Coordinates of C-alpha atoms in Angstrom, one line a residue:
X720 CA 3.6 30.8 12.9
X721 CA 5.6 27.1 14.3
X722 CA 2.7 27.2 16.8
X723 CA 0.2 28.1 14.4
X724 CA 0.9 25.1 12.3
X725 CA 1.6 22.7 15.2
X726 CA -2.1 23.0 16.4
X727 CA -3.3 22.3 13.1
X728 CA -1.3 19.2 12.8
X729 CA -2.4 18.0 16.2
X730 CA -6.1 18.8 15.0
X731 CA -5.8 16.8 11.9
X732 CA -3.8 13.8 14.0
X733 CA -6.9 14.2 16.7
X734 CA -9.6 13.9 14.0
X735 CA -7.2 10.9 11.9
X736 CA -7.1 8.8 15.1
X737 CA -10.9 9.6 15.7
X738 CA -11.9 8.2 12.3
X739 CA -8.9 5.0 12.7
X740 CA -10.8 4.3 16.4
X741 CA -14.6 4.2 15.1
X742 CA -15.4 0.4 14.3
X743 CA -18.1 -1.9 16.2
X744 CA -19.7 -0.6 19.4
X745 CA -20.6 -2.8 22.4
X746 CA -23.1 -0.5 23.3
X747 CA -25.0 -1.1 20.1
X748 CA -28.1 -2.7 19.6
X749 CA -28.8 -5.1 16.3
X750 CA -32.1 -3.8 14.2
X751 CA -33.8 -7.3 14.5
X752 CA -36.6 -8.2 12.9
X753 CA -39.3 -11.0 13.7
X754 CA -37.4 -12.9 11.1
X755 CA -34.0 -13.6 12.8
X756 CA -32.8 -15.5 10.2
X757 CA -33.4 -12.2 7.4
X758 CA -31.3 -9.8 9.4
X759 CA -28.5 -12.3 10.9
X760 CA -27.8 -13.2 7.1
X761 CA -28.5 -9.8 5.1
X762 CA -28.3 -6.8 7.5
X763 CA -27.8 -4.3 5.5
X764 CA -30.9 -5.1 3.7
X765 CA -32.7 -5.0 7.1
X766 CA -31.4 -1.8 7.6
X767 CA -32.9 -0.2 4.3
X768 CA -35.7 -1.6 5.2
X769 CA -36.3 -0.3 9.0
X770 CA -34.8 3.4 8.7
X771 CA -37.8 5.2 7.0
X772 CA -35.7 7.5 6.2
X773 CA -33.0 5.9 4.1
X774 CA -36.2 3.9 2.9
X775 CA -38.0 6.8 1.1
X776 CA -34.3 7.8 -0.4
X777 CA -34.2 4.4 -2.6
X778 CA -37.7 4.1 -3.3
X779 CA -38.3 7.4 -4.5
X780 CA -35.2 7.2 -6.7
X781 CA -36.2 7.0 -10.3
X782 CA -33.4 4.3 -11.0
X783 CA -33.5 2.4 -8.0
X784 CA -37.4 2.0 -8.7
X785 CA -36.7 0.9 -12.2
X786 CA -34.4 -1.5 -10.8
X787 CA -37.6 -2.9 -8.8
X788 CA -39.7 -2.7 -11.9
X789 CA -37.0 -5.1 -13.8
X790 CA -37.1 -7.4 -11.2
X791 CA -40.9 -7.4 -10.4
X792 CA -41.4 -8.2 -14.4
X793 CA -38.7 -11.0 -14.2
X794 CA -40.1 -12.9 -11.6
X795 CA -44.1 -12.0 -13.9
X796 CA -42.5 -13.0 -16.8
X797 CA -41.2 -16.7 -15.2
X798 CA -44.0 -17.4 -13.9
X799 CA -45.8 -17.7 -17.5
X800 CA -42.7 -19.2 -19.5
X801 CA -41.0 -21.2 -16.7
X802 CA -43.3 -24.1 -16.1
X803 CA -40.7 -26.9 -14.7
X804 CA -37.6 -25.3 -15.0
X805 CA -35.6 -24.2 -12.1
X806 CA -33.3 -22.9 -13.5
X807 CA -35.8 -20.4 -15.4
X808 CA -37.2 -19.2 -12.0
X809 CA -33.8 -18.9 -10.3
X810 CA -32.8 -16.4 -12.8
X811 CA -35.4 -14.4 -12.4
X812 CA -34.4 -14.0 -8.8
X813 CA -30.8 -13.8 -8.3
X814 CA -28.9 -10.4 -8.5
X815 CA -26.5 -10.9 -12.3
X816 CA -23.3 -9.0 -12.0
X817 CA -24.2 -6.1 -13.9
X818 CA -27.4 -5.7 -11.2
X819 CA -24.9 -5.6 -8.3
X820 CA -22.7 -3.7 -10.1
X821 CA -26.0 -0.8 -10.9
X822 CA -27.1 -0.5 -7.5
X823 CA -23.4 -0.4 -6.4
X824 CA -23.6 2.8 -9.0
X825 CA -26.6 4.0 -7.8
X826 CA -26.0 3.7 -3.7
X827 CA -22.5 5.7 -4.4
X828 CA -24.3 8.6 -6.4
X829 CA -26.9 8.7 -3.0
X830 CA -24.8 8.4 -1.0
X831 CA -23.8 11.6 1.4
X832 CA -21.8 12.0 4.6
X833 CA -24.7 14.6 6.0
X834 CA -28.2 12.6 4.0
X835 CA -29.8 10.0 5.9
X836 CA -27.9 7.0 3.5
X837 CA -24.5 8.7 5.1
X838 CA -26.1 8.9 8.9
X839 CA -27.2 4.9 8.9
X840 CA -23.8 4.0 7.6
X841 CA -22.5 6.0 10.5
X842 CA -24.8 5.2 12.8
X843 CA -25.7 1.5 11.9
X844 CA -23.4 -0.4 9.6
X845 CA -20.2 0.8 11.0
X846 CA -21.0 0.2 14.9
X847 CA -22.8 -3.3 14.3
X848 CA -19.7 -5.3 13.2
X849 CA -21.5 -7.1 10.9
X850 CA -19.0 -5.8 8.0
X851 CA -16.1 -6.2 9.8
X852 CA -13.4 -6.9 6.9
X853 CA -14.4 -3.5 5.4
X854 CA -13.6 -1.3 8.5
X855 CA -10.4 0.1 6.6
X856 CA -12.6 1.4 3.7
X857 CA -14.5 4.9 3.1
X858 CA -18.1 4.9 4.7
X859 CA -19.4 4.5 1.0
X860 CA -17.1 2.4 -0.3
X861 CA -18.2 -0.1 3.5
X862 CA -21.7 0.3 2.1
X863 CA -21.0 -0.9 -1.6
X864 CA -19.1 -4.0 -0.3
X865 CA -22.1 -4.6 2.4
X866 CA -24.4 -4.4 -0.4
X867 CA -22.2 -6.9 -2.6
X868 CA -22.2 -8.9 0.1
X869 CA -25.9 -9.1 1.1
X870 CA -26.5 -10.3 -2.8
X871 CA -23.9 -12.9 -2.7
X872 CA -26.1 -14.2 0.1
X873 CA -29.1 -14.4 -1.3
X874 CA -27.7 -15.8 -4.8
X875 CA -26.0 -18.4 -2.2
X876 CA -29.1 -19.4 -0.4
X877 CA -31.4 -19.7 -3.6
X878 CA -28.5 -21.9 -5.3
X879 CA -28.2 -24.5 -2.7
X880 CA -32.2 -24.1 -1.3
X881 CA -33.3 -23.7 -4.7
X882 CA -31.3 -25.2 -7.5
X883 CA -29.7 -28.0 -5.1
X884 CA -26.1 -26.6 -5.1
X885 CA -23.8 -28.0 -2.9
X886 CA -23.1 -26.0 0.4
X887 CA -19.8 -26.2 2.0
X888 CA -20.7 -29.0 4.1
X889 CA -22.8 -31.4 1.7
X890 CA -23.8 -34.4 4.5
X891 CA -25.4 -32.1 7.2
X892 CA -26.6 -28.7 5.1
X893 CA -27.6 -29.8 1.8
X894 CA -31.5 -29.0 0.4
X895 CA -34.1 -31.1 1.7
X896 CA -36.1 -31.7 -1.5
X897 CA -35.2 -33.8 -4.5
X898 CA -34.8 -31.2 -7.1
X899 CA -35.7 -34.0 -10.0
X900 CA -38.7 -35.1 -8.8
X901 CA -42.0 -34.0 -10.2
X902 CA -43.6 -32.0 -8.0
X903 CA -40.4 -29.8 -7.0
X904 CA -41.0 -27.4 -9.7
X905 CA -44.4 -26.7 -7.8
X906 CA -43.3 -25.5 -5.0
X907 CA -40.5 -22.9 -6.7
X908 CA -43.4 -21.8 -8.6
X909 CA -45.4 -20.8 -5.4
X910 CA -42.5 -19.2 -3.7
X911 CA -41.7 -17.6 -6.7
X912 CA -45.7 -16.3 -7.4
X913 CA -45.6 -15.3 -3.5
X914 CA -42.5 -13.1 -4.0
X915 CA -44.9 -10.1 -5.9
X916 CA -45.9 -9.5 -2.2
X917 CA -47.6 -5.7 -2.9
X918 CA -45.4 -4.7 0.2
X919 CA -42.2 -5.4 -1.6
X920 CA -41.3 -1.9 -2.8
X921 CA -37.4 -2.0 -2.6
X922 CA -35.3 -3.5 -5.1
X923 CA -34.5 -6.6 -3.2
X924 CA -37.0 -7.4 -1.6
X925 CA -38.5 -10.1 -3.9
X926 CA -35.4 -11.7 -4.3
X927 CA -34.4 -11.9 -0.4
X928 CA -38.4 -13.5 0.3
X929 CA -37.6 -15.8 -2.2
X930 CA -34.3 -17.3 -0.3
X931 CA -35.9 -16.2 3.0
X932 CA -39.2 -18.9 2.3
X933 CA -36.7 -21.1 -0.1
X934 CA -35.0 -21.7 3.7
X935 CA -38.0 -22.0 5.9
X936 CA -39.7 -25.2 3.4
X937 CA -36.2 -26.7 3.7
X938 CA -36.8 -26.5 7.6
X939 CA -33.6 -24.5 7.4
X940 CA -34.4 -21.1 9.7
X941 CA -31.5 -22.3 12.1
X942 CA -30.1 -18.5 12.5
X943 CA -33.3 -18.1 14.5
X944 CA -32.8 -20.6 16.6
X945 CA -33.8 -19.7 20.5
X946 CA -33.6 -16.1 19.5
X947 CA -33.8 -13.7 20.6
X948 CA -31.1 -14.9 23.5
X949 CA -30.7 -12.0 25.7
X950 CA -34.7 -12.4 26.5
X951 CA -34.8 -16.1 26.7
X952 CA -32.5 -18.9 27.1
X953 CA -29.3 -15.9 28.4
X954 CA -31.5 -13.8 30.1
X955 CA -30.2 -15.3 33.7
X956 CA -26.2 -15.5 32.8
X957 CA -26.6 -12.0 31.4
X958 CA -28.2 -10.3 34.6
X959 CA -25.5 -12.4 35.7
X960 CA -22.7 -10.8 33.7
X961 CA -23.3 -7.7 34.3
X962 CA -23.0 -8.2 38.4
X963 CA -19.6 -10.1 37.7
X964 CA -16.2 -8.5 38.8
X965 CA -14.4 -10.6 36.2
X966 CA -11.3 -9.0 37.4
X967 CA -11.3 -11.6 40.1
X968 CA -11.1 -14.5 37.8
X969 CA -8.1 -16.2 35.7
X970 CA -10.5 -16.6 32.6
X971 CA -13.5 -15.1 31.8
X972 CA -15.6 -18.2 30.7
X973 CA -15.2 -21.9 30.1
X974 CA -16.0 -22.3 26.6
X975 CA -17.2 -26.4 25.6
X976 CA -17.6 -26.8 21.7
X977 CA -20.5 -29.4 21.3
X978 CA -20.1 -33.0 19.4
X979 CA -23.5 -33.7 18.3
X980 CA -24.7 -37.6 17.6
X981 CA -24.8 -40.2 14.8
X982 CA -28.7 -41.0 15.9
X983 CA -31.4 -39.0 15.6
X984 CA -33.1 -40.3 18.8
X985 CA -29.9 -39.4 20.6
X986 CA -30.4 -35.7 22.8
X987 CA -27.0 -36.3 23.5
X988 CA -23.7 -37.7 22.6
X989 CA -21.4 -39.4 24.8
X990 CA -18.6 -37.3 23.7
X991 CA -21.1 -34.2 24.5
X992 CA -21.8 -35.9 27.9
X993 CA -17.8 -35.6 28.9
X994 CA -17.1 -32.5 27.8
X995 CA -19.6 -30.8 30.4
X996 CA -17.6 -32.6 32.6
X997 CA -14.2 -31.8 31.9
X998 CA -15.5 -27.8 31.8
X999 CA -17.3 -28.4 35.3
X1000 CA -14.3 -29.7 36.5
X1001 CA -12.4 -26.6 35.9
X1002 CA -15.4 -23.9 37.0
X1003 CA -15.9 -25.6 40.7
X1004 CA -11.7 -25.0 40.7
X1005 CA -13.1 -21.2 40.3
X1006 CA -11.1 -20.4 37.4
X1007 CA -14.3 -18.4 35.7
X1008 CA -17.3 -17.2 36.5
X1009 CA -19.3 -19.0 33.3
X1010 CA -19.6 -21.7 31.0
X1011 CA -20.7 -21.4 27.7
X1012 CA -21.9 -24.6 25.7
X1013 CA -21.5 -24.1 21.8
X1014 CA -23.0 -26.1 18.7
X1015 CA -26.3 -26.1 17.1
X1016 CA -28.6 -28.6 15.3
X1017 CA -26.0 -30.3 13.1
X1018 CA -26.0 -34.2 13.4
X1019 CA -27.3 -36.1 12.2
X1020 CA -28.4 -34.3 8.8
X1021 CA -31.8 -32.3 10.3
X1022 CA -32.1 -33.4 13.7
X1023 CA -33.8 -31.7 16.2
X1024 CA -31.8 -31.7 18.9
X1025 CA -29.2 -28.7 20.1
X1026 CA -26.2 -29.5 21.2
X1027 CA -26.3 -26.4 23.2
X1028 CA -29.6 -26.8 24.8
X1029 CA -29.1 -30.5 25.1
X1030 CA -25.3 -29.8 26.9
X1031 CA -27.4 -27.0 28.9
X1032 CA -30.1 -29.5 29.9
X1033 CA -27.1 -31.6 31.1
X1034 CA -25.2 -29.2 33.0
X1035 CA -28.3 -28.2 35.2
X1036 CA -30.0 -31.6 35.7
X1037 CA -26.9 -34.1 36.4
X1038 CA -24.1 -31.5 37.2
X1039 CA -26.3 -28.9 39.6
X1040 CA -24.6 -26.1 37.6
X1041 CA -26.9 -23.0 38.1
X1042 CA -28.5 -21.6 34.7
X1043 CA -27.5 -18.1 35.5
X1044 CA -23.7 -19.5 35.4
X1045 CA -24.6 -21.3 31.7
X1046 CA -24.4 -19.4 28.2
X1047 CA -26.0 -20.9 25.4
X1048 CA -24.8 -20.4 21.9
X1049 CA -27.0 -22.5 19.9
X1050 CA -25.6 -22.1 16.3
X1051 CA -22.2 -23.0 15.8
X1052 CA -22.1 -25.7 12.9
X1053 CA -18.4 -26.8 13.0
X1054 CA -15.4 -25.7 15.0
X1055 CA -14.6 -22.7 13.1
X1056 CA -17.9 -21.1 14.2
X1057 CA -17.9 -22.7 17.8
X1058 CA -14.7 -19.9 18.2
X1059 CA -16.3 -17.4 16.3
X1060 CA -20.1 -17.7 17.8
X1061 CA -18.4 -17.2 21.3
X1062 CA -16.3 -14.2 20.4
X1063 CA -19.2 -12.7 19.3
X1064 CA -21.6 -13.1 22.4
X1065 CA -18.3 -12.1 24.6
X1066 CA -18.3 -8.8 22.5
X1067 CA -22.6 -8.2 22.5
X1068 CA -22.8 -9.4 26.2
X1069 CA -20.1 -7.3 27.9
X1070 CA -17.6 -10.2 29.0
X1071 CA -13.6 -8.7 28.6
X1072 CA -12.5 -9.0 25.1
X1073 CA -8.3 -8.3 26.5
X1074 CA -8.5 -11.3 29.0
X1075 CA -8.1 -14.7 28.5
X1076 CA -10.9 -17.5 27.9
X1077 CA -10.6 -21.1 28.1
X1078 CA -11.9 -23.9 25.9
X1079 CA -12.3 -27.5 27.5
X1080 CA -12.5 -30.1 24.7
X1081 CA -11.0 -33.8 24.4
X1082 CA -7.3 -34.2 23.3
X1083 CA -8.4 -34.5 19.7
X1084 CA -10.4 -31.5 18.7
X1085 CA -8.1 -29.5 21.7
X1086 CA -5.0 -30.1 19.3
X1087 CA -7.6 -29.2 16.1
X1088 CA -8.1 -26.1 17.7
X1089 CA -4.1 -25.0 18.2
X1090 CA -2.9 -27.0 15.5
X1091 CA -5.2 -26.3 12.3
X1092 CA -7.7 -24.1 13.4
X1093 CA -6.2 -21.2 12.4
X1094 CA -5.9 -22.3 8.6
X1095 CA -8.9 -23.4 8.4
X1096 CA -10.7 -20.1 9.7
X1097 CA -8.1 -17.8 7.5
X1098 CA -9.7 -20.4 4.4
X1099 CA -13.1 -20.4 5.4
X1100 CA -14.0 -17.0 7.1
X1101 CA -10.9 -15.0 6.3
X1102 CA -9.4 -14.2 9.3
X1103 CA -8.6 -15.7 13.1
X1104 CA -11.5 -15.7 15.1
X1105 CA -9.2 -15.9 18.1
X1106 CA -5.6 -15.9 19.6
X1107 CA -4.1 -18.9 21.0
X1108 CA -2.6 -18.1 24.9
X1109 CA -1.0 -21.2 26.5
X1110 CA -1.9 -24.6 26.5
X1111 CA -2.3 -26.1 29.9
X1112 CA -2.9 -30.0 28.9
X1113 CA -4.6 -32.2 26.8
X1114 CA -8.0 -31.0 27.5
X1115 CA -7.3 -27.2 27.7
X1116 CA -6.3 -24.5 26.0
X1117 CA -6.6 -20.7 26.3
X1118 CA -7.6 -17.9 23.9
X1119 CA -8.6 -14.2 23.0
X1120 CA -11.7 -13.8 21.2
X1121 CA -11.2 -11.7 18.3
X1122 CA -13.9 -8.5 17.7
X1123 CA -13.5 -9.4 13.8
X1124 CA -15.9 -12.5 14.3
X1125 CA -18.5 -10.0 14.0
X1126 CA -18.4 -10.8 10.4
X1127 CA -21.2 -12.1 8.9
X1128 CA -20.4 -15.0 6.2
X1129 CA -22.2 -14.8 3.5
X1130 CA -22.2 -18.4 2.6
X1131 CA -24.0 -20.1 5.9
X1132 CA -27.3 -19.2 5.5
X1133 CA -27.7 -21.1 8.9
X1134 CA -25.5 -19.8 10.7
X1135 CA -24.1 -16.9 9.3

């Protein structure tokens, strides 16, 4: 009988530290879309969208369809009584409490370990990453907090690309239109009358066009920026990764946070410039096999000019550093995401989460890094996107990319 019960309490020990280990898969594949931007900022979404099966589920459900129905006669009913006012049209658009709080309802009473809802949750959600912070929750209980998230997003993008709200970084994200002037309201109204789309079924898709073409008239589809990577501007380095012992190397990659410049006829910036130096330095020593330049099109406010691309240019034209030896990550809008963006294509490209990488900055944003970094990111993303190893001077520092950076955050439409 001892026996008896001590195989069942391995069992359940066996299939306990099965369910603890399931969590984000390198060997997974993100659903894209030809809109980059829709599913880097609202995945889940995507998702409901793309699996046919889990599609038919919610629109054939009587109160997920009435759901779409309240929406679609919102959005008719603004566009007679609105005329000028914002705020009328934005209402009509973003997701109320109670609404999230319904579907949250409605997506737990579908929900089903063995139905198709239960399979994409298994299947999709969990492996992707993209809802990190939840991976200590129930698979429905993941999906209800995806779904909250994924409406904060869009409420967040159609109050700052819409109404003019401030983002968190005012100077270099804010809208691009003067909300006051006359012929704003014109332009809400068209977005808003384009939104009935007859192909919006689901009951958020009117509401996630709106903030999706509320971002491209604001010249704001930065998420898509030289995507997809792995095809195009990564395509050599990752051929290139995937031949690399990195076992034979201190550090797996040289990462060089971007400083992007005060002109907007600048490609650029001095401080840019020395950087890719200080990081070549350090890859003709042979301490890793790669370099990866991080920052995206941040300063001034709308240029059009990458700090990635431009530090890329840089490194291959002046420096002679082979492109196959060069990772781009084109997005990063302030330090925090520099350290997250690179955790992130270390875990989707194969590169050694457990060893050590190593940033090459100047003194000043070297100590930022080590010395209020880590604040900063448990304020602004809510967790470390990496683990400080030693520092070896001024200019150098090491760290452990952290798989959590998988996250998306809900409230950088640009670069979420």
């Amino acid at each position: 009988m001892r026996s008896f019960f001590f195989l069942i309490c391995c069992w359940f020990c066996t299939i306990n530290v099965w369910a603890q280990s399931e969590g984000p898969n390198r060997q997974y594949v993100l659903q894209s879309t030809h809109n980059a931007v829709q599913y880097k900022n609202y995945y889940l979404l995507t998702l409901l969208q793309q699996d046919q099966a889990v599609k038919k589920l919610v629109q054939n459900d009587p109160v997920m369809s009435d759901l779409f129905k309240a929406r679609e006669a919102k959005i008719t009913d603004a566009l007679k009584s609105c005329q000028n006012n914002t705020a009328c049209f934005t209402a009509a658009f973003k997701f109320s409490k109670d609404e999230i709080s319904a579907v949250c309802g409605r997506l737990s009473f579908l929900f089903k370990e063995n139905n198709a809802l239960g399979a994409m949750v298994k299947s999709q959600v969990i492996p992707s990453g993209c809802y990190n912070m939840y991976s200590n929750l129930k698979p429905v209980d993941m999906l209800l907090k995806a779904w909250e998230q994924d409406a904060k997003a869009i409420n967040f993008a159609i109050g700052v690309y819409v109404e003019g709200s401030k983002p968190n970084y005012p100077k270099i994200d804010s809208i691009g239109f003067n909300v006051k002037d006359k012929s704003y309201p014109e332009l809400v109204t068209t977005n808003a009358l384009l939104s009935l789309n007859t192909k919006n079924k689901l009951f958020f898709e009117p509401s996630m066009q709106f903030a999706l073409v509320a971002l491209e008239i604001n010249e704001r589809n930065d998420a898509a920026d030289y995507e997809p990577m792995m095809s195009t501007v990564n395509k050599s380095s990752l051929l290139a990764i995937k031949k690399t012992n990195f076992g034979t190397y201190k550090y797996s990659l040289i990462l060089v946070p971007g400083e992007g410049p005060e002109e907007h006829d600048t490609e650029l910036s001095a401080g840019g410039m020395l950087r890719c130096r200080l990081a070549v330095e350090q890859y003709q020593n042979g301490v890793a096999p790669f370099i990866m330049v991080s920052g995206g099109r941040v300063h001034p406010y709308k240029t059009k000019y990458s700090e990635a691309h431009e530090m890329k240019k840089f490194l291959i034209q002046r420096l002679q550093i082979p492109e196959s030896a060069i990772i781009m990550e084109p997005h990063a809008r302030h330090t925090t995401t520099n350290m997250r963006n690179a955790a992130r294509i270390m875990f989707r490209y194969g590169i050694p989460m457990d060893k050590k990488a190593l940033t090459v900055t100047v003194k000043s944003q070297s100590m930022y890094i080590s010395d209020v970094m880590p604040k900063r990111c448990i304020k602004e993303l809510g967790y470390e996107p990496y683990r400080m190893g030693n520092r070896l001077s001024d200019t150098m520092l090491e760290f452990y990319p952290n798989v959590m950076s998988l996250q998306i955050d809900y409230d950088e439409p640009m670069d979420p």
